[in-house]
mmCIF file of C-alpha atoms in Angstrom:
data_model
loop_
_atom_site.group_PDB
_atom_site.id
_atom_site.type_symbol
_atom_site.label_atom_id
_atom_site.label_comp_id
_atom_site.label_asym_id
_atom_site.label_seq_id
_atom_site.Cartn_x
_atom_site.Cartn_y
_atom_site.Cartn_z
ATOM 1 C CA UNK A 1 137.056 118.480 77.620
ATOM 2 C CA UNK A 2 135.103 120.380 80.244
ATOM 3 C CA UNK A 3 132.421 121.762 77.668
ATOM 4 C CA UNK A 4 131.801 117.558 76.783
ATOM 5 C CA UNK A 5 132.423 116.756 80.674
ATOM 6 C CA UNK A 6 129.472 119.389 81.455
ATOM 7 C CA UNK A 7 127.301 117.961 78.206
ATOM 8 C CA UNK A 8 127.492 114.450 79.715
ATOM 9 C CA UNK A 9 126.402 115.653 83.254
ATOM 10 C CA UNK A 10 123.345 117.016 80.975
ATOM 11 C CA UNK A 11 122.600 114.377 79.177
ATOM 12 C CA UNK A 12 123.010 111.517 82.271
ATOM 13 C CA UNK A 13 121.011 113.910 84.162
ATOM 14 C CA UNK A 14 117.926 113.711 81.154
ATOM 15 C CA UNK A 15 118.183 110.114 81.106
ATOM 16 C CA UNK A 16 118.095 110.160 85.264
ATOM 17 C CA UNK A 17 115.168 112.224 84.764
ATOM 18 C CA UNK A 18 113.726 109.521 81.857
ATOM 19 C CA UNK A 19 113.539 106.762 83.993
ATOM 20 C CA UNK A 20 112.079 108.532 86.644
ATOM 21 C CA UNK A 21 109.036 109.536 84.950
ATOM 22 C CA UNK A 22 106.286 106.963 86.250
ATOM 23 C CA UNK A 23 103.675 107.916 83.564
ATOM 24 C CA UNK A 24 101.948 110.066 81.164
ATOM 25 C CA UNK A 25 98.834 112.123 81.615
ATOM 26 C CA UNK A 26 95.942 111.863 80.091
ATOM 27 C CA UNK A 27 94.656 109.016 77.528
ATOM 28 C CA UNK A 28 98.529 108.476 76.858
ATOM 29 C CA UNK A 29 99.786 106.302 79.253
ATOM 30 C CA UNK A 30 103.312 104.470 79.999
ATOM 31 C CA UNK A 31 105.252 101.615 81.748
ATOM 32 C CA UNK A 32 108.769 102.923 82.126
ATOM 33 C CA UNK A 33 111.411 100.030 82.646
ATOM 34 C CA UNK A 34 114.495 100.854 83.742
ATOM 35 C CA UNK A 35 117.597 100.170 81.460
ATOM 36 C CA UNK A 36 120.216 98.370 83.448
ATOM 37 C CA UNK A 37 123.726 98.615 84.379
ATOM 38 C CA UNK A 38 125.736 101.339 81.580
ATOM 39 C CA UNK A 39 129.327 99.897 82.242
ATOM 40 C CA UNK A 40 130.953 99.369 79.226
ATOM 41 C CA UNK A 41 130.620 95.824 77.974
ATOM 42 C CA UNK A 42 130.549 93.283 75.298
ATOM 43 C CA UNK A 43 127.546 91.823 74.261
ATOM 44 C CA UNK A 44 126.773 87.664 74.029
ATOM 45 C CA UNK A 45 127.246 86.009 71.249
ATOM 46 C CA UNK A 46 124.285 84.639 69.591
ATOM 47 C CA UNK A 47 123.716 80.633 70.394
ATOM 48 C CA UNK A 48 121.569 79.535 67.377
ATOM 49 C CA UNK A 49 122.171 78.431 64.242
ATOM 50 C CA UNK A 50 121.529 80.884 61.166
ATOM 51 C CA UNK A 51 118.110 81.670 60.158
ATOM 52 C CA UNK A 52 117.486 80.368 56.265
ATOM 53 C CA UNK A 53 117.557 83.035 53.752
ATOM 54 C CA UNK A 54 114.000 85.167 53.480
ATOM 55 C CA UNK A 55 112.954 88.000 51.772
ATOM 56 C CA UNK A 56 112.618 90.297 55.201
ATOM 57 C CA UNK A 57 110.408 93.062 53.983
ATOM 58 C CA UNK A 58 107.718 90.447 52.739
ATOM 59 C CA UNK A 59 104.607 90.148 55.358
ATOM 60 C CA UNK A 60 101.173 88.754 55.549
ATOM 61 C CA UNK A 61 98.962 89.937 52.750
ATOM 62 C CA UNK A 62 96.433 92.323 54.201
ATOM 63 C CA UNK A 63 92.492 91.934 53.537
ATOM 64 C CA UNK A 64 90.595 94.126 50.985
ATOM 65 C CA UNK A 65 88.946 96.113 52.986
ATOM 66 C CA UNK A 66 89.239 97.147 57.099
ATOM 67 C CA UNK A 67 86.472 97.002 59.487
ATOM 68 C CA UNK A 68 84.756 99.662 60.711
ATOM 69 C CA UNK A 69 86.497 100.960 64.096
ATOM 70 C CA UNK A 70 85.175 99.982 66.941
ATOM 71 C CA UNK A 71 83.467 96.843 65.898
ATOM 72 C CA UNK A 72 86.433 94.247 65.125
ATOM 73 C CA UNK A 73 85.980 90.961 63.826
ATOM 74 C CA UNK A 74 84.580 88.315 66.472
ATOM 75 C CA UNK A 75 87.534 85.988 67.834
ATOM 76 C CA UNK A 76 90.049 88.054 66.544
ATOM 77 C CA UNK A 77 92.408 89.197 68.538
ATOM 78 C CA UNK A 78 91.959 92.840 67.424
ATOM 79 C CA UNK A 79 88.430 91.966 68.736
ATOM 80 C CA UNK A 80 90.725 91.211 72.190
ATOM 81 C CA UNK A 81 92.389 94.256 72.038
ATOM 82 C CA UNK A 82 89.215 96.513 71.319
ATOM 83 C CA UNK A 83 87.472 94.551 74.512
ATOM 84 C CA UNK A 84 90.462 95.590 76.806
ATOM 85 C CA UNK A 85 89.958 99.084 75.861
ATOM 86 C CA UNK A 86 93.740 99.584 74.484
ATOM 87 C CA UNK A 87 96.463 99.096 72.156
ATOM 88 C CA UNK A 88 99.397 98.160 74.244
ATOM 89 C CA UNK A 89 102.604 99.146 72.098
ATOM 90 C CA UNK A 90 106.109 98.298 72.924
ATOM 91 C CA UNK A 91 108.710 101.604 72.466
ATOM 92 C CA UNK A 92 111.484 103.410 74.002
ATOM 93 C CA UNK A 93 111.822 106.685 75.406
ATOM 94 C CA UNK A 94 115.054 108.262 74.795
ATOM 95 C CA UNK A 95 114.963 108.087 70.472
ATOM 96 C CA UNK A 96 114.690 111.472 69.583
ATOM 97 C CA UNK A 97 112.107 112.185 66.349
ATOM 98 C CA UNK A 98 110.971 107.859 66.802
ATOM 99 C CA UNK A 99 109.880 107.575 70.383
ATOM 100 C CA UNK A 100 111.283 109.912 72.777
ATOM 101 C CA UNK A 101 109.264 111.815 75.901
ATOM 102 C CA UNK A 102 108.485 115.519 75.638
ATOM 103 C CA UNK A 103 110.194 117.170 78.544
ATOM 104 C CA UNK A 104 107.278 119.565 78.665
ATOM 105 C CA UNK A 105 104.481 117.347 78.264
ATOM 106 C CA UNK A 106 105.858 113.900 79.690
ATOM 107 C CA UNK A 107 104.533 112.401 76.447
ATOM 108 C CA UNK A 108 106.159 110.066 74.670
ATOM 109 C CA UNK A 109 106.459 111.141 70.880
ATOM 110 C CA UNK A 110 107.817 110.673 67.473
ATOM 111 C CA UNK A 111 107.245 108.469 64.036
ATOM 112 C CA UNK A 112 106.937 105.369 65.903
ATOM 113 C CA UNK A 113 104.526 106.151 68.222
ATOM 114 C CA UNK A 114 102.680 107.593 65.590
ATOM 115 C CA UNK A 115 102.638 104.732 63.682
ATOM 116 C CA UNK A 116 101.289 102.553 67.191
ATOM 117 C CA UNK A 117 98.258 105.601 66.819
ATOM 118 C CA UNK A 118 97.410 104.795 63.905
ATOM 119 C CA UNK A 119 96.658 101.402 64.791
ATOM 120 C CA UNK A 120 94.791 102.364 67.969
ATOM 121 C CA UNK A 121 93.111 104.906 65.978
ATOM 122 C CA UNK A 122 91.922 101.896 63.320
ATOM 123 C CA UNK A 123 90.641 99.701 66.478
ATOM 124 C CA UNK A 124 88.832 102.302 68.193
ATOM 125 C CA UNK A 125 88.764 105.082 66.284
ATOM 126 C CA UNK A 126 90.384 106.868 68.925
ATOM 127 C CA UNK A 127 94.139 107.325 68.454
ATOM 128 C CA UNK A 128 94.877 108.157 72.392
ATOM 129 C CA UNK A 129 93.459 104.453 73.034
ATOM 130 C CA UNK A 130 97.163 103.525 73.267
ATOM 131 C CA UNK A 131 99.331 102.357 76.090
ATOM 132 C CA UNK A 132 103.061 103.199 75.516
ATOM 133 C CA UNK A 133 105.587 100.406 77.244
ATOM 134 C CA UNK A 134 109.250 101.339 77.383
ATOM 135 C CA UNK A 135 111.062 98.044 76.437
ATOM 136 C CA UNK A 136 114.720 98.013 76.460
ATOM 137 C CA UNK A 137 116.098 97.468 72.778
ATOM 138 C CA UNK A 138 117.217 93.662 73.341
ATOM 139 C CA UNK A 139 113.356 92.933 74.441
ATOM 140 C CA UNK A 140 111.745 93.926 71.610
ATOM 141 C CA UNK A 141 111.700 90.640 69.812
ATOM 142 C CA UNK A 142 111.108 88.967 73.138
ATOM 143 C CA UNK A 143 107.983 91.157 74.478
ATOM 144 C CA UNK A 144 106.109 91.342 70.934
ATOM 145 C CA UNK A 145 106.647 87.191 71.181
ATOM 146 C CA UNK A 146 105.262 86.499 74.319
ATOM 147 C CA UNK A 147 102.959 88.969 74.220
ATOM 148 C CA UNK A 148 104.041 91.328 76.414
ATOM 149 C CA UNK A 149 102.757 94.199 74.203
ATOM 150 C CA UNK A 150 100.721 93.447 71.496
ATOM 151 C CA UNK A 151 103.111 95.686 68.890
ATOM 152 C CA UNK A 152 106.405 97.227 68.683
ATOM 153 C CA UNK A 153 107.302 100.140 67.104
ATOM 154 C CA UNK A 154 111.112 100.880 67.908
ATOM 155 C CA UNK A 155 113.171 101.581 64.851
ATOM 156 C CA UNK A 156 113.515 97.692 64.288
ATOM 157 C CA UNK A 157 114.998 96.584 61.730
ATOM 158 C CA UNK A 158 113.390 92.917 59.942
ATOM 159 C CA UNK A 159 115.167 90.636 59.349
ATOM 160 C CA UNK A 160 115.190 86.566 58.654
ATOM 161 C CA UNK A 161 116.223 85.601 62.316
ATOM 162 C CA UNK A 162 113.620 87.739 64.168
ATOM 163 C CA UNK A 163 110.982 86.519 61.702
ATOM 164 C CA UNK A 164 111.392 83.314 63.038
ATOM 165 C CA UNK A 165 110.302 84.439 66.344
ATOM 166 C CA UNK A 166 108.042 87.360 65.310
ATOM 167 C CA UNK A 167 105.255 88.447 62.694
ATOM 168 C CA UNK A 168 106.536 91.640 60.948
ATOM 169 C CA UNK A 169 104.468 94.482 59.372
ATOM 170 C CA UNK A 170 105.246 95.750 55.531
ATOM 171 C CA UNK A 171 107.983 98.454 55.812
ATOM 172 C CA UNK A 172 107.481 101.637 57.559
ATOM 173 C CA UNK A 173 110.398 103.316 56.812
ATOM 174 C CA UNK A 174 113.630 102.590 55.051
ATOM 175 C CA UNK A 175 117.164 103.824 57.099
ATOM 176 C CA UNK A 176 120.161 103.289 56.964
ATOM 177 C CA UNK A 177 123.642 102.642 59.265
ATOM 178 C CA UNK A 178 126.261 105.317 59.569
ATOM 179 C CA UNK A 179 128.735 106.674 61.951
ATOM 180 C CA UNK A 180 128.623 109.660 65.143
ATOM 181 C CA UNK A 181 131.587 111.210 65.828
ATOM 182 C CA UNK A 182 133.265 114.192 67.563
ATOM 183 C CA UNK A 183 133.517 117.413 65.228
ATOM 184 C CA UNK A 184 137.280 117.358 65.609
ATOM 185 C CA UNK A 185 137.831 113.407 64.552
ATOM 186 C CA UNK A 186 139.117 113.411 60.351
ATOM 187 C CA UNK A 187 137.189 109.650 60.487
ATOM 188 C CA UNK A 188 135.368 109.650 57.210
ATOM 189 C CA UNK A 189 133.420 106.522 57.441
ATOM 190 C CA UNK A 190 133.518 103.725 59.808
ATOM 191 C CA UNK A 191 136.187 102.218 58.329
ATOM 192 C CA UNK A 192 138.423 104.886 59.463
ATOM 193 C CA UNK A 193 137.899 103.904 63.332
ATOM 194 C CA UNK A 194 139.687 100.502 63.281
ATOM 195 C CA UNK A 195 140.875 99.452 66.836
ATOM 196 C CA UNK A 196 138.361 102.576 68.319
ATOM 197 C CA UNK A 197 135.320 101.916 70.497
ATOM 198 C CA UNK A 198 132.418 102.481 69.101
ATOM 199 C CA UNK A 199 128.762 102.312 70.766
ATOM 200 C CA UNK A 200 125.632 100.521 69.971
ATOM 201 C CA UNK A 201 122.392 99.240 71.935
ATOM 202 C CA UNK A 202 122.477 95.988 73.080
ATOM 203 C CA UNK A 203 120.538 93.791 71.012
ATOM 204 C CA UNK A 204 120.400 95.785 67.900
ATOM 205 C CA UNK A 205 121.019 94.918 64.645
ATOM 206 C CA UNK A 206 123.588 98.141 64.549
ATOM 207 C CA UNK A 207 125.822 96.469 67.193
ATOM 208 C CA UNK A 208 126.388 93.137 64.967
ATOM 209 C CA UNK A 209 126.870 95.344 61.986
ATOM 210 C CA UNK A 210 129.722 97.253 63.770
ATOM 211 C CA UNK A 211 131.433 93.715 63.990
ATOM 212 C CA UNK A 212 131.114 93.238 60.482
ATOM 213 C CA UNK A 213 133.479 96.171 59.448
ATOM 214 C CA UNK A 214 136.390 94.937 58.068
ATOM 215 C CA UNK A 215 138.630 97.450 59.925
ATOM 216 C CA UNK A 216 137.669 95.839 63.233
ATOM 217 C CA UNK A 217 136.066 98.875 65.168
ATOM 218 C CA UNK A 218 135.654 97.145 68.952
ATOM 219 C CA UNK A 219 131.858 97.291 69.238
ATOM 220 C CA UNK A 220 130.777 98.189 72.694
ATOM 221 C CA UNK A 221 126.991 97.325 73.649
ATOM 222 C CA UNK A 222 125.091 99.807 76.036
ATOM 223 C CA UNK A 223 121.149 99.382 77.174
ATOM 224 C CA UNK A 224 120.659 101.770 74.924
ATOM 225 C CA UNK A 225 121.440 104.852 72.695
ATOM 226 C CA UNK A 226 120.796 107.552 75.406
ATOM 227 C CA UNK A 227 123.533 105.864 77.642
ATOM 228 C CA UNK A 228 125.809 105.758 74.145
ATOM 229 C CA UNK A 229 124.932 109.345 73.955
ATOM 230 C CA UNK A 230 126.320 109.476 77.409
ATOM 231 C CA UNK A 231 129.395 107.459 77.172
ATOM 232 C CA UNK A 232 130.287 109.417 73.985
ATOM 233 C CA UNK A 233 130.560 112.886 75.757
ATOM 234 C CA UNK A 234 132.246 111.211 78.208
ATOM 235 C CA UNK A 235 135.139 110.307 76.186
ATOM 236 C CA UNK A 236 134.667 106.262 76.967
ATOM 237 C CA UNK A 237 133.921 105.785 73.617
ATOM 238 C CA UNK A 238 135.188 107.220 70.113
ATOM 239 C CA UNK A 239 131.954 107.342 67.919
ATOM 240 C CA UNK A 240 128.268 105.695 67.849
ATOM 241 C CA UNK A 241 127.307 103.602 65.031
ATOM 242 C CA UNK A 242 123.558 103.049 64.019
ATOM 243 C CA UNK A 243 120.928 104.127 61.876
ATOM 244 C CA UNK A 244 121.185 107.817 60.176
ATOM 245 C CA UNK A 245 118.086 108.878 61.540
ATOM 246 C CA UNK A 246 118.756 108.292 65.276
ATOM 247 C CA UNK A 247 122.033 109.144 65.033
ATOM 248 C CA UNK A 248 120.565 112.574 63.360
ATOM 249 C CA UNK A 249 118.567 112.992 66.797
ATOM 250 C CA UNK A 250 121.817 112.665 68.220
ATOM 251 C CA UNK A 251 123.312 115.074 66.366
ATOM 252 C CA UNK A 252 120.640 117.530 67.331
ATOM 253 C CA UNK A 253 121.365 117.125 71.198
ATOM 254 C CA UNK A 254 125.397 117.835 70.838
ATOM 255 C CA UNK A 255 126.763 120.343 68.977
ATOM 256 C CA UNK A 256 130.220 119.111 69.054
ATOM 257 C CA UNK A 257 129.315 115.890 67.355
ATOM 258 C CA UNK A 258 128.483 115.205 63.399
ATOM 259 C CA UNK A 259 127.568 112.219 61.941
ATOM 260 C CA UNK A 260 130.123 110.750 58.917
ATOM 261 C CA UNK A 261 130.101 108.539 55.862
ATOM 262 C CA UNK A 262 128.039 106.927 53.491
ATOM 263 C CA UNK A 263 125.481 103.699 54.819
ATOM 264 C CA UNK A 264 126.361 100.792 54.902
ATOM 265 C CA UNK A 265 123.610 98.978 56.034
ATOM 266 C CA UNK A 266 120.016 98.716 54.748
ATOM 267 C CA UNK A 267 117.517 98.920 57.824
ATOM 268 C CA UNK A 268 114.119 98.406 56.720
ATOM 269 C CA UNK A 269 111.810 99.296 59.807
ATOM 270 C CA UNK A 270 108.932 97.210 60.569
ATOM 271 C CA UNK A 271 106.480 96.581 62.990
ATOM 272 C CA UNK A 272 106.767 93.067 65.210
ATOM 273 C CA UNK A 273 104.081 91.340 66.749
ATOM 274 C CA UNK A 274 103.447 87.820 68.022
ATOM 275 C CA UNK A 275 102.882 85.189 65.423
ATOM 276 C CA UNK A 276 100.212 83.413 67.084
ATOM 277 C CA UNK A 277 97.713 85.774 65.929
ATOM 278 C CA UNK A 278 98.332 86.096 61.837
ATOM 279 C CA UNK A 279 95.230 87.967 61.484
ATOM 280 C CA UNK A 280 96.331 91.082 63.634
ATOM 281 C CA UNK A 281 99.799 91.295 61.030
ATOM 282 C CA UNK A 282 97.003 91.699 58.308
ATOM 283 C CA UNK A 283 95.260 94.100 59.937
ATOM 284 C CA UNK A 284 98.013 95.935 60.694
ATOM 285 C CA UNK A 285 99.198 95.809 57.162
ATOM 286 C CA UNK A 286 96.016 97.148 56.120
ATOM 287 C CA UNK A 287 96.237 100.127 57.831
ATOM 288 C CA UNK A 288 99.396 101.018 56.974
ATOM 289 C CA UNK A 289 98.176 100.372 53.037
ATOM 290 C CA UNK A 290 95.618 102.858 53.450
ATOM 291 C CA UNK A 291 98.397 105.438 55.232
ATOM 292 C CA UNK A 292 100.396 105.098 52.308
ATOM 293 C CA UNK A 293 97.235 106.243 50.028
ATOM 294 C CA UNK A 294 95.730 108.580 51.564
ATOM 295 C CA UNK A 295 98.700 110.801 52.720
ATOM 296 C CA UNK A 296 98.958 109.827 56.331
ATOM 297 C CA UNK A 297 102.734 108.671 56.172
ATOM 298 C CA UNK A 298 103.414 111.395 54.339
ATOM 299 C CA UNK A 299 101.684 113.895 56.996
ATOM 300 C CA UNK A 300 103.932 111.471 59.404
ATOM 301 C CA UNK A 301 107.044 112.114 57.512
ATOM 302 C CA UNK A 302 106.883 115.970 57.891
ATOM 303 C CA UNK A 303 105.581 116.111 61.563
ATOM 304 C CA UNK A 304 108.483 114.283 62.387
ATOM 305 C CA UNK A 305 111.136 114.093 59.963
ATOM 306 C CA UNK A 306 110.759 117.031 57.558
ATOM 307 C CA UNK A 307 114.209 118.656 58.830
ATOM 308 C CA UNK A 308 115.784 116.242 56.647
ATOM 309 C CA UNK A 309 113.760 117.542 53.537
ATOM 310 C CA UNK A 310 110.533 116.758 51.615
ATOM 311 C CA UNK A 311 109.196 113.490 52.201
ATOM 312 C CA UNK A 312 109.959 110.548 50.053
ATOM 313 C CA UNK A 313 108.089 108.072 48.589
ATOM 314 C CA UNK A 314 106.789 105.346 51.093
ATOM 315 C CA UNK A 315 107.845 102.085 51.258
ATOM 316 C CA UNK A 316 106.616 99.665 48.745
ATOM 317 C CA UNK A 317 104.775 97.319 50.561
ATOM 318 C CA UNK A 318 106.069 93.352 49.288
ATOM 319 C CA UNK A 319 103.772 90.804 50.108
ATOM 320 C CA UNK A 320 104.535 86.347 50.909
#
């Protein structure tokens, strides 16, 4: 108890020190918003009715070919982004390996934020032409809607209700949900932790799924995974459920925690941006065609994720 007691002073003290970083230096620059209250709580129920059934990881066919950086097509709106002199991308900061800050360089890093690069890099032919905005996980639909950032790139998972709102990209990356736990537990799945708390962001797909188990877990929402993190050393919850690769990060940061089970859940990670501007989904499906190709995803893949073995195959892109 006092080894996780002093492990949750740690990590509340890191996310402290999170929020209080203003910006980043140099061409990388951020918005930090703070997260909100971390009592434990349950999250609202969703008001609307069902979204019809879609084929989630089909977007917007891209064109042929991309334009040359730097000189975007007139009235488009990468043409608006290019004359503003930025990509603004929506992120978070506390996602270890996706999009978490560098305690030594104040950037923030990972696959995701990579991916918003190469999309910078494709406007301006300058990847650093990027300004990172830390969105809190139940904003991400919201701020790529109204325009608040022009993409997100936050381990998001598409899906037929937040395409009703949102223009996804083709698929990124393909994870899956699974289960955090302390060393000690003998859970071996989910399943095993009927009746128990167990964590998720609010606003995340991993949170609904957790209600879903048919053992009846009680699913407890938090701003986001950091303050899971932190609730989980503290005892006030039994596990964290979400998608392997976060949880992995997870992992990393507490040695007295491992994560359990099969998935159980396909999460196919996409990019969201606003659908008033169907030409910029295109675009942005273009580029990550070409990634595919030419070995940039896979270059991705090892910078980031490479721990977890050799790379795999891309994502097929699937096309409306």
């Amino acid at each position: 108890m006092r080894i996780r007691a002093l492990l949750a002073v740690t990590a509340l003290a890191a996310t402290t020190a999170l929020a209080g970083c203003s910006g980043d230096t140099g061409g990388l620059t951020t918005d930090t918003t703070q997260a909100g209250d971390t009592s434990v709580t349950e999250a609202p129920q969703a008001e609307r009715a069902p979204a019809p059934a879609c084929n989630p990881r089909a977007s917007l066919r891209p064109a042929a070919t991309l334009p040359t950086p730097g000189d975007m097509p007139a009235g488009s709106y990468m043409e608006e982004i290019q004359k503003r002199g930025r990509l603004v991308l929506g992120t978070s900061q506390d996602t270890l390996l996706f999009s978490s800050r560098n305690p030594f360089t104040g950037q923030i890093e990972g696959f995701d934020v990579d991916m918003g690069r190469q999309i910078a890099e494709a406007i301006f032919g300058d990847a650093d032409k990027i300004q990172i905005k830390v969105i809190a996980y139940d904003k991400r639909v919201s701020s790529a809607a109204d325009g608040s950032v022009d993409i997100v790139a936050d381990t998001m998972t598409a899906n037929c209700d937040r395409w009703r709102d949102v223009n996804f990209s083709s698929i990124y990356y393909e994870a899956g949900q699974k289960v955090l736990v302390s060393k000690d537990s003998k859970a071996k799945s989910i399943e095993d932790l009927g009746g128990k708390k167990v964590c998720s962001a609010a606003g995340s797909t991993s949170f609904e799924n957790i209600g879903k188990v048919r053992s009846k877990p009680v699913a407890v929402a938090k701003p986001a995974f950091g303050d899971c993190l932190v609730a989980f050393q503290r005892n006030e919850v039994d596990g964290i459920s979400t998608d392997d690769t976060i949880l992995a990060g997870m992992a990393a940061q507490d040695p007295y925690a491992k994560v359990i089970g099969d998935k159980f859940t396909e999460e196919p990670y996409a990019m969201a941006m606003s659908n008033k501007h169907p030409e910029f989904a295109r675009f942005v499906n273009a580029v990550l065609e070409r990634n595919r190709a030419d070995g940039t995803w896979k270059s991705t893949y090892e910078r980031w994720l490479g721990d977890f073995g050799a790379a795999p195959a891309p994502p097929k892109a699937q096309y409306k």
